[in-house]
Amino acid sequence: MQSTLQDYSFFHTAIIMDGNGRWATQRGLPRGEGHREGAKAVRRVVEAAPGLGVSVLTLYAFSSDNWRRPEGEVKQLMSLLYEFFQNEKENCIANGVRLSVIGRRDRLSLVLRSAISAAENATRWGGALHLRIAVDYSSRDSILRAISLSERRDLTREDFSGLLGKANNLDDRAPDVDLLIRTGGEQRLSDYLLWESAYAELFFTQRMWPDFDKSDLEEAMSAFHHRERRFGAAPAQAAR
Ligand code: FPP
């Protein structure tokens, strides 16, 4: 279903979870501690999201460019992801959360890939929230993969969103983003959901990701509801 001006029965929030490293450095801790606290923030936000009207939540956990980080940091992020898929499965089932991963899988370890598939299979009936974790994700690469899946030259936007879903290993079409949040004070998109965010409302906060909680998500959702979305139309037309 596509987001419209009035219909928020479907609501997609996407988050660029930035600031883990700085959070740790400011406390004299190794960067890894920031990632560990960041994983706790993920759990808090997943718990709060359905109650705040979010039906799809896409979290940027590891970008394709993050492979350029020091080996130790990459390893730690991978093991946090493994722990998450391994340990949160039951919780997700109990709370109606469907887990999916978007991005490339071929560069992930076999154990992580298995944990992801097991979590996706076990939670596939979840109807309260679709939690999508972006791992080894690059929006530009996804777009290129989607293009290579089609031989047609007369694609509609809908067709292309379908292909983009497939390019990210999902049966669903790529859902448009309603609200894109970035924590940590930077204001850029970092190759995240570029097609899907064509009309997303952007919300930037100074809050470092490990400190992000339900009240921050509430603030972002409330800011969204005070925005006027026009999708390119004039104000009077948009109100119709
Ligand atoms: C950006 O902060 C954050 C990341 C690259 C990793 C995000 C990972 C997590 C929140 C934990 C694991 C995820 C899940 C789903 C369990 P940064 O390190 O670039 O921070 P900085 O800009 O302050 O250096």
PDB file of C-alpha atoms and ligand atoms in Angstrom:
ATOM      1  CA  MET A   1       0.000   0.000   0.000  1.00  0.00           C
ATOM      2  CA  GLN A   2       1.297   3.488  -0.742  1.00  0.00           C
ATOM      3  CA  SER A   3       1.341   6.288   1.819  1.00  0.00           C
ATOM      4  CA  THR A   4      -1.171   9.037   1.073  1.00  0.00           C
ATOM      5  CA  LEU A   5      -1.886  12.403   2.641  1.00  0.00           C
ATOM      6  CA  GLN A   6      -4.666  11.229   4.928  1.00  0.00           C
ATOM      7  CA  ASP A   7      -4.061   7.518   5.285  1.00  0.00           C
ATOM      8  CA  TYR A   8      -1.528   6.701   7.960  1.00  0.00           C
ATOM      9  CA  SER A   9      -2.772   3.157   8.605  1.00  0.00           C
ATOM     10  CA  PHE A  10       0.530   2.328   6.874  1.00  0.00           C
ATOM     11  CA  PHE A  11       3.436   4.347   8.230  1.00  0.00           C
ATOM     12  CA  HIS A  12       7.100   3.832   7.392  1.00  0.00           C
ATOM     13  CA  THR A  13       9.772   5.329   9.626  1.00  0.00           C
ATOM     14  CA  ALA A  14      13.416   4.876   8.669  1.00  0.00           C
ATOM     15  CA  ILE A  15      16.315   5.702  10.977  1.00  0.00           C
ATOM     16  CA  ILE A  16      19.997   6.418  10.365  1.00  0.00           C
ATOM     17  CA  MET A  17      21.359   5.420  13.761  1.00  0.00           C
ATOM     18  CA  ASP A  18      24.382   7.707  14.035  1.00  0.00           C
ATOM     19  CA  GLY A  19      26.554   8.762  16.960  1.00  0.00           C
ATOM     20  CA  ASN A  20      27.518   5.468  18.633  1.00  0.00           C
ATOM     21  CA  GLY A  21      31.254   6.157  18.339  1.00  0.00           C
ATOM     22  CA  ARG A  22      31.033   9.741  19.622  1.00  0.00           C
ATOM     23  CA  TRP A  23      28.758   8.669  22.487  1.00  0.00           C
ATOM     24  CA  ALA A  24      31.460   6.255  23.626  1.00  0.00           C
ATOM     25  CA  THR A  25      34.402   8.625  23.051  1.00  0.00           C
ATOM     26  CA  GLN A  26      32.680  11.373  25.059  1.00  0.00           C
ATOM     27  CA  ARG A  27      32.612   8.936  27.988  1.00  0.00           C
ATOM     28  CA  GLY A  28      36.199   7.761  27.575  1.00  0.00           C
ATOM     29  CA  LEU A  29      34.985   4.342  26.403  1.00  0.00           C
ATOM     30  CA  PRO A  30      36.013   2.311  23.367  1.00  0.00           C
ATOM     31  CA  ARG A  31      33.763   2.875  20.316  1.00  0.00           C
ATOM     32  CA  GLY A  32      32.492  -0.678  20.646  1.00  0.00           C
ATOM     33  CA  GLU A  33      30.699   0.272  23.865  1.00  0.00           C
ATOM     34  CA  GLY A  34      28.727   2.807  21.837  1.00  0.00           C
ATOM     35  CA  HIS A  35      27.609   0.095  19.431  1.00  0.00           C
ATOM     36  CA  ARG A  36      26.649  -2.156  22.354  1.00  0.00           C
ATOM     37  CA  GLU A  37      24.501   0.628  23.879  1.00  0.00           C
ATOM     38  CA  GLY A  38      23.177   1.331  20.391  1.00  0.00           C
ATOM     39  CA  ALA A  39      21.846  -2.223  20.203  1.00  0.00           C
ATOM     40  CA  LYS A  40      19.937  -1.556  23.446  1.00  0.00           C
ATOM     41  CA  ALA A  41      18.433   1.564  21.872  1.00  0.00           C
ATOM     42  CA  VAL A  42      17.282  -0.609  18.939  1.00  0.00           C
ATOM     43  CA  ARG A  43      15.342  -2.820  21.342  1.00  0.00           C
ATOM     44  CA  ARG A  44      13.737   0.230  23.042  1.00  0.00           C
ATOM     45  CA  VAL A  45      12.655   1.764  19.749  1.00  0.00           C
ATOM     46  CA  VAL A  46      11.270  -1.499  18.340  1.00  0.00           C
ATOM     47  CA  GLU A  47       9.189  -1.875  21.476  1.00  0.00           C
ATOM     48  CA  ALA A  48       7.842   1.686  21.271  1.00  0.00           C
ATOM     49  CA  ALA A  49       7.247   1.911  17.505  1.00  0.00           C
ATOM     50  CA  PRO A  50       3.884   0.100  17.074  1.00  0.00           C
ATOM     51  CA  GLY A  51       2.308   2.100  19.927  1.00  0.00           C
ATOM     52  CA  LEU A  52       3.323   5.332  18.171  1.00  0.00           C
ATOM     53  CA  GLY A  53       1.693   4.371  14.882  1.00  0.00           C
ATOM     54  CA  VAL A  54       4.729   3.004  13.046  1.00  0.00           C
ATOM     55  CA  SER A  55       3.973  -0.080  10.937  1.00  0.00           C
ATOM     56  CA  VAL A  56       7.287  -0.376   9.062  1.00  0.00           C
ATOM     57  CA  LEU A  57      10.597   0.517  10.718  1.00  0.00           C
ATOM     58  CA  THR A  58      13.824   0.367   8.704  1.00  0.00           C
ATOM     59  CA  LEU A  59      17.072   0.719  10.662  1.00  0.00           C
ATOM     60  CA  TYR A  60      20.474   1.365   9.062  1.00  0.00           C
ATOM     61  CA  ALA A  61      22.758  -1.048  10.929  1.00  0.00           C
ATOM     62  CA  PHE A  62      25.674  -1.493   8.513  1.00  0.00           C
ATOM     63  CA  SER A  63      26.264   0.274   5.224  1.00  0.00           C
ATOM     64  CA  SER A  64      28.239  -1.218   2.364  1.00  0.00           C
ATOM     65  CA  ASP A  65      30.793   1.533   2.993  1.00  0.00           C
ATOM     66  CA  ASN A  66      31.155   0.465   6.640  1.00  0.00           C
ATOM     67  CA  TRP A  67      33.402  -2.422   5.483  1.00  0.00           C
ATOM     68  CA  ARG A  68      36.103   0.251   5.368  1.00  0.00           C
ATOM     69  CA  ARG A  69      36.097   0.526   9.184  1.00  0.00           C
ATOM     70  CA  PRO A  70      38.841  -1.167  11.250  1.00  0.00           C
ATOM     71  CA  GLU A  71      38.530  -4.944  11.230  1.00  0.00           C
ATOM     72  CA  GLY A  72      37.850  -5.130  14.986  1.00  0.00           C
ATOM     73  CA  GLU A  73      34.927  -2.704  14.751  1.00  0.00           C
ATOM     74  CA  VAL A  74      33.427  -4.574  11.781  1.00  0.00           C
ATOM     75  CA  LYS A  75      33.708  -7.845  13.712  1.00  0.00           C
ATOM     76  CA  GLN A  76      31.994  -6.352  16.719  1.00  0.00           C
ATOM     77  CA  LEU A  77      29.136  -4.964  14.649  1.00  0.00           C
ATOM     78  CA  MET A  78      28.682  -8.337  12.948  1.00  0.00           C
ATOM     79  CA  SER A  79      28.590 -10.131  16.277  1.00  0.00           C
ATOM     80  CA  LEU A  80      26.044  -7.641  17.680  1.00  0.00           C
ATOM     81  CA  LEU A  81      23.886  -8.311  14.628  1.00  0.00           C
ATOM     82  CA  TYR A  82      24.248 -12.062  15.082  1.00  0.00           C
ATOM     83  CA  GLU A  83      23.246 -11.769  18.759  1.00  0.00           C
ATOM     84  CA  PHE A  84      20.277  -9.643  17.795  1.00  0.00           C
ATOM     85  CA  PHE A  85      18.865 -12.085  15.220  1.00  0.00           C
ATOM     86  CA  GLN A  86      19.607 -15.045  17.461  1.00  0.00           C
ATOM     87  CA  ASN A  87      18.205 -13.604  20.701  1.00  0.00           C
ATOM     88  CA  GLU A  88      15.339 -11.385  19.585  1.00  0.00           C
ATOM     89  CA  LYS A  89      13.476 -14.009  17.540  1.00  0.00           C
ATOM     90  CA  GLU A  90      11.230 -15.174  20.383  1.00  0.00           C
ATOM     91  CA  ASN A  91      10.562 -11.628  21.522  1.00  0.00           C
ATOM     92  CA  CYS A  92       9.593 -10.654  17.989  1.00  0.00           C
ATOM     93  CA  ILE A  93       7.226 -13.608  17.649  1.00  0.00           C
ATOM     94  CA  ALA A  94       5.601 -12.733  20.989  1.00  0.00           C
ATOM     95  CA  ASN A  95       5.116  -9.113  19.933  1.00  0.00           C
ATOM     96  CA  GLY A  96       3.993  -9.681  16.348  1.00  0.00           C
ATOM     97  CA  VAL A  97       7.183  -8.235  14.865  1.00  0.00           C
ATOM     98  CA  ARG A  98       8.192  -9.450  11.413  1.00  0.00           C
ATOM     99  CA  LEU A  99      11.949  -9.251  10.917  1.00  0.00           C
ATOM    100  CA  SER A 100      13.590  -8.794   7.517  1.00  0.00           C
ATOM    101  CA  VAL A 101      17.027  -7.833   6.348  1.00  0.00           C
ATOM    102  CA  ILE A 102      17.641  -5.639   3.322  1.00  0.00           C
ATOM    103  CA  GLY A 103      20.969  -5.402   1.544  1.00  0.00           C
ATOM    104  CA  ARG A 104      23.574  -7.835   0.224  1.00  0.00           C
ATOM    105  CA  ARG A 105      24.018 -11.184   1.928  1.00  0.00           C
ATOM    106  CA  ASP A 106      26.876 -12.730  -0.028  1.00  0.00           C
ATOM    107  CA  ARG A 107      29.583 -10.930   1.984  1.00  0.00           C
ATOM    108  CA  LEU A 108      28.121 -11.906   5.375  1.00  0.00           C
ATOM    109  CA  SER A 109      29.409 -14.932   7.277  1.00  0.00           C
ATOM    110  CA  LEU A 110      27.505 -18.160   6.893  1.00  0.00           C
ATOM    111  CA  VAL A 111      26.468 -18.159  10.558  1.00  0.00           C
ATOM    112  CA  LEU A 112      25.084 -14.647  10.318  1.00  0.00           C
ATOM    113  CA  ARG A 113      23.234 -15.498   7.102  1.00  0.00           C
ATOM    114  CA  SER A 114      21.700 -18.561   8.779  1.00  0.00           C
ATOM    115  CA  ALA A 115      20.661 -16.551  11.836  1.00  0.00           C
ATOM    116  CA  ILE A 116      19.025 -13.971   9.556  1.00  0.00           C
ATOM    117  CA  SER A 117      17.105 -16.590   7.544  1.00  0.00           C
ATOM    118  CA  ALA A 118      15.981 -18.353  10.713  1.00  0.00           C
ATOM    119  CA  ALA A 119      14.738 -15.073  12.216  1.00  0.00           C
ATOM    120  CA  GLU A 120      12.971 -14.094   8.992  1.00  0.00           C
ATOM    121  CA  ASN A 121      11.235 -17.463   8.729  1.00  0.00           C
ATOM    122  CA  ALA A 122      10.243 -17.651  12.363  1.00  0.00           C
ATOM    123  CA  THR A 123       8.730 -14.149  12.414  1.00  0.00           C
ATOM    124  CA  ARG A 124       7.144 -14.002   8.958  1.00  0.00           C
ATOM    125  CA  TRP A 125       3.544 -13.845  10.241  1.00  0.00           C
ATOM    126  CA  GLY A 126       4.143 -10.852  12.511  1.00  0.00           C
ATOM    127  CA  GLY A 127       1.519  -8.189  11.834  1.00  0.00           C
ATOM    128  CA  ALA A 128       2.178  -5.493  14.455  1.00  0.00           C
ATOM    129  CA  LEU A 129       5.412  -4.155  12.963  1.00  0.00           C
ATOM    130  CA  HIS A 130       7.645  -4.933  10.005  1.00  0.00           C
ATOM    131  CA  LEU A 131      11.169  -4.396  11.300  1.00  0.00           C
ATOM    132  CA  ARG A 132      13.662  -4.155   8.451  1.00  0.00           C
ATOM    133  CA  ILE A 133      17.356  -4.070   9.280  1.00  0.00           C
ATOM    134  CA  ALA A 134      19.679  -2.737   6.573  1.00  0.00           C
ATOM    135  CA  VAL A 135      22.907  -4.767   6.572  1.00  0.00           C
ATOM    136  CA  ASP A 136      25.644  -4.386   3.940  1.00  0.00           C
ATOM    137  CA  TYR A 137      23.199  -1.929   2.427  1.00  0.00           C
ATOM    138  CA  SER A 138      23.771   0.675  -0.257  1.00  0.00           C
ATOM    139  CA  SER A 139      20.782   2.360  -1.831  1.00  0.00           C
ATOM    140  CA  ARG A 140      22.631   3.085  -5.061  1.00  0.00           C
ATOM    141  CA  ASP A 141      23.711  -0.567  -5.351  1.00  0.00           C
ATOM    142  CA  SER A 142      20.109  -1.707  -4.681  1.00  0.00           C
ATOM    143  CA  ILE A 143      18.899   0.534  -7.481  1.00  0.00           C
ATOM    144  CA  LEU A 144      21.494  -0.928  -9.839  1.00  0.00           C
ATOM    145  CA  ARG A 145      20.490  -4.481  -8.859  1.00  0.00           C
ATOM    146  CA  ALA A 146      16.823  -3.635  -9.443  1.00  0.00           C
ATOM    147  CA  ILE A 147      17.623  -2.303 -12.914  1.00  0.00           C
ATOM    148  CA  SER A 148      19.513  -5.471 -13.778  1.00  0.00           C
ATOM    149  CA  LEU A 149      16.430  -7.543 -12.802  1.00  0.00           C
ATOM    150  CA  SER A 150      14.357  -6.062 -15.595  1.00  0.00           C
ATOM    151  CA  GLU A 151      14.672  -6.275 -19.338  1.00  0.00           C
ATOM    152  CA  ARG A 152      11.868  -3.772 -19.836  1.00  0.00           C
ATOM    153  CA  ARG A 153      12.462  -0.143 -20.667  1.00  0.00           C
ATOM    154  CA  ASP A 154       8.914   1.064 -19.919  1.00  0.00           C
ATOM    155  CA  LEU A 155       8.841   0.526 -16.149  1.00  0.00           C
ATOM    156  CA  THR A 156       6.390   2.480 -14.011  1.00  0.00           C
ATOM    157  CA  ARG A 157       7.337   3.747 -10.550  1.00  0.00           C
ATOM    158  CA  GLU A 158       5.232   0.935  -9.075  1.00  0.00           C
ATOM    159  CA  ASP A 159       7.035  -1.669 -11.191  1.00  0.00           C
ATOM    160  CA  PHE A 160      10.369  -0.289 -10.094  1.00  0.00           C
ATOM    161  CA  SER A 161       9.432  -0.325  -6.392  1.00  0.00           C
ATOM    162  CA  GLY A 162       8.549  -4.005  -6.881  1.00  0.00           C
ATOM    163  CA  LEU A 163      11.938  -4.721  -8.438  1.00  0.00           C
ATOM    164  CA  LEU A 164      13.678  -2.799  -5.685  1.00  0.00           C
ATOM    165  CA  GLY A 165      11.949  -4.997  -3.102  1.00  0.00           C
ATOM    166  CA  LYS A 166      13.239  -8.069  -4.945  1.00  0.00           C
ATOM    167  CA  ALA A 167      16.727  -6.556  -5.221  1.00  0.00           C
ATOM    168  CA  ASN A 168      16.657  -6.419  -1.414  1.00  0.00           C
ATOM    169  CA  ASN A 169      15.624 -10.084  -1.040  1.00  0.00           C
ATOM    170  CA  LEU A 170      11.992  -9.290  -0.153  1.00  0.00           C
ATOM    171  CA  ASP A 171       8.704 -10.313  -1.745  1.00  0.00           C
ATOM    172  CA  ASP A 172       7.145  -6.974  -0.846  1.00  0.00           C
ATOM    173  CA  ARG A 173       7.584  -3.861  -2.952  1.00  0.00           C
ATOM    174  CA  ALA A 174       9.998  -1.289  -1.490  1.00  0.00           C
ATOM    175  CA  PRO A 175       7.747   0.813   0.750  1.00  0.00           C
ATOM    176  CA  ASP A 176       7.905   4.605   0.486  1.00  0.00           C
ATOM    177  CA  VAL A 177       9.364   6.241   3.585  1.00  0.00           C
ATOM    178  CA  ASP A 178       7.103   8.678   5.433  1.00  0.00           C
ATOM    179  CA  LEU A 179       9.585   9.868   8.046  1.00  0.00           C
ATOM    180  CA  LEU A 180      13.382   9.639   7.884  1.00  0.00           C
ATOM    181  CA  ILE A 181      15.195  10.291  11.165  1.00  0.00           C
ATOM    182  CA  ARG A 182      18.948  10.790  11.542  1.00  0.00           C
ATOM    183  CA  THR A 183      20.493  10.961  14.994  1.00  0.00           C
ATOM    184  CA  GLY A 184      23.957  12.264  15.935  1.00  0.00           C
ATOM    185  CA  GLY A 185      23.688  15.793  14.538  1.00  0.00           C
ATOM    186  CA  GLU A 186      24.806  15.204  10.932  1.00  0.00           C
ATOM    187  CA  GLN A 187      22.400  16.117   8.145  1.00  0.00           C
ATOM    188  CA  ARG A 188      22.991  13.780   5.220  1.00  0.00           C
ATOM    189  CA  LEU A 189      21.408  10.706   3.657  1.00  0.00           C
ATOM    190  CA  SER A 190      24.500   8.453   3.413  1.00  0.00           C
ATOM    191  CA  ASP A 191      23.206   6.302   0.534  1.00  0.00           C
ATOM    192  CA  TYR A 192      20.082   5.248   2.478  1.00  0.00           C
ATOM    193  CA  LEU A 193      16.684   4.476   0.882  1.00  0.00           C
ATOM    194  CA  LEU A 194      17.135   7.128  -1.806  1.00  0.00           C
ATOM    195  CA  TRP A 195      14.292   5.993  -4.079  1.00  0.00           C
ATOM    196  CA  GLU A 196      11.946   5.205  -1.197  1.00  0.00           C
ATOM    197  CA  SER A 197      12.551   8.598   0.483  1.00  0.00           C
ATOM    198  CA  ALA A 198      11.561  10.709  -2.529  1.00  0.00           C
ATOM    199  CA  TYR A 199       8.840  12.431  -0.454  1.00  0.00           C
ATOM    200  CA  ALA A 200       9.965  11.526   3.056  1.00  0.00           C
ATOM    201  CA  GLU A 201       9.846  14.165   5.763  1.00  0.00           C
ATOM    202  CA  LEU A 202      13.331  14.541   7.253  1.00  0.00           C
ATOM    203  CA  PHE A 203      13.993  14.860  10.976  1.00  0.00           C
ATOM    204  CA  PHE A 204      17.506  15.499  12.269  1.00  0.00           C
ATOM    205  CA  THR A 205      18.349  15.384  15.952  1.00  0.00           C
ATOM    206  CA  GLN A 206      21.493  16.045  17.984  1.00  0.00           C
ATOM    207  CA  ARG A 207      20.655  13.031  20.177  1.00  0.00           C
ATOM    208  CA  MET A 208      23.345  10.333  19.897  1.00  0.00           C
ATOM    209  CA  TRP A 209      21.816   6.985  18.956  1.00  0.00           C
ATOM    210  CA  PRO A 210      22.639   5.169  22.236  1.00  0.00           C
ATOM    211  CA  ASP A 211      20.568   7.815  24.094  1.00  0.00           C
ATOM    212  CA  PHE A 212      17.597   7.635  21.698  1.00  0.00           C
ATOM    213  CA  ASP A 213      14.404   6.423  23.359  1.00  0.00           C
ATOM    214  CA  LYS A 214      10.626   6.398  23.118  1.00  0.00           C
ATOM    215  CA  SER A 215      10.324  10.129  23.887  1.00  0.00           C
ATOM    216  CA  ASP A 216      12.676  10.965  20.983  1.00  0.00           C
ATOM    217  CA  LEU A 217      10.634   8.831  18.598  1.00  0.00           C
ATOM    218  CA  GLU A 218       7.500  10.517  19.924  1.00  0.00           C
ATOM    219  CA  GLU A 219       9.043  13.942  19.247  1.00  0.00           C
ATOM    220  CA  ALA A 220       9.944  12.965  15.678  1.00  0.00           C
ATOM    221  CA  MET A 221       6.455  11.556  15.020  1.00  0.00           C
ATOM    222  CA  SER A 222       4.859  14.666  16.448  1.00  0.00           C
ATOM    223  CA  ALA A 223       7.067  16.896  14.236  1.00  0.00           C
ATOM    224  CA  PHE A 224       5.945  14.803  11.259  1.00  0.00           C
ATOM    225  CA  HIS A 225       2.266  15.351  12.075  1.00  0.00           C
ATOM    226  CA  HIS A 226       2.836  19.123  12.093  1.00  0.00           C
ATOM    227  CA  ARG A 227       4.297  19.081   8.594  1.00  0.00           C
ATOM    228  CA  GLU A 228       2.184  19.734   5.528  1.00  0.00           C
ATOM    229  CA  ARG A 229       2.849  17.046   2.942  1.00  0.00           C
ATOM    230  CA  ARG A 230       2.029  18.174  -0.556  1.00  0.00           C
ATOM    231  CA  PHE A 231       3.793  15.685  -2.809  1.00  0.00           C
ATOM    232  CA  GLY A 232       4.428  18.518  -5.242  1.00  0.00           C
ATOM    233  CA  ALA A 233       0.823  19.774  -5.311  1.00  0.00           C
ATOM    234  CA  ALA A 234      -0.317  23.296  -4.384  1.00  0.00           C
ATOM    235  CA  PRO A 235      -1.649  23.622  -0.794  1.00  0.00           C
ATOM    236  CA  ALA A 236      -5.369  23.691  -1.729  1.00  0.00           C
ATOM    237  CA  GLN A 237      -5.055  20.666  -3.998  1.00  0.00           C
ATOM    238  CA  ALA A 238      -3.147  18.740  -1.363  1.00  0.00           C
ATOM    239  CA  ALA A 239      -5.925  19.291   1.190  1.00  0.00           C
ATOM    240  CA  ARG A 240      -8.441  17.610  -1.110  1.00  0.00           C
TER     241      ARG A 240
HETATM  242  C1  FPP B   1      26.850   4.806  13.230  1.00  0.00           C
HETATM  243  O1  FPP B   1      27.514   5.379  14.325  1.00  0.00           O
HETATM  244  C2  FPP B   1      26.360   3.486  13.610  1.00  0.00           C
HETATM  245  C3  FPP B   1      26.726   2.330  13.006  1.00  0.00           C
HETATM  246  C4  FPP B   1      27.646   2.292  11.851  1.00  0.00           C
HETATM  247  C5  FPP B   1      26.260   1.017  13.494  1.00  0.00           C
HETATM  248  C6  FPP B   1      24.850   0.950  14.002  1.00  0.00           C
HETATM  249  C7  FPP B   1      24.734  -0.287  14.810  1.00  0.00           C
HETATM  250  C8  FPP B   1      24.006  -0.437  15.935  1.00  0.00           C
HETATM  251  C9  FPP B   1      23.101   0.591  16.433  1.00  0.00           C
HETATM  252  C10 FPP B   1      24.089  -1.688  16.766  1.00  0.00           C
HETATM  253  C11 FPP B   1      23.757  -2.969  16.090  1.00  0.00           C
HETATM  254  C12 FPP B   1      22.461  -2.978  15.365  1.00  0.00           C
HETATM  255  C13 FPP B   1      21.436  -3.831  15.596  1.00  0.00           C
HETATM  256  C14 FPP B   1      20.249  -3.809  14.709  1.00  0.00           C
HETATM  257  C15 FPP B   1      21.419  -4.818  16.668  1.00  0.00           C
HETATM  258  P1  FPP B   1      29.059   5.737  14.210  1.00  0.00           P
HETATM  259  O2  FPP B   1      29.830   4.590  14.719  1.00  0.00           O
HETATM  260  O3  FPP B   1      29.375   6.159  12.817  1.00  0.00           O
HETATM  261  O4  FPP B   1      29.139   6.942  15.195  1.00  0.00           O
HETATM  262  P2  FPP B   1      30.064   8.234  15.069  1.00  0.00           P
HETATM  263  O5  FPP B   1      29.563   9.023  13.889  1.00  0.00           O
HETATM  264  O6  FPP B   1      29.829   8.919  16.368  1.00  0.00           O
HETATM  265  O7  FPP B   1      31.474   7.744  14.916  1.00  0.00           O
END
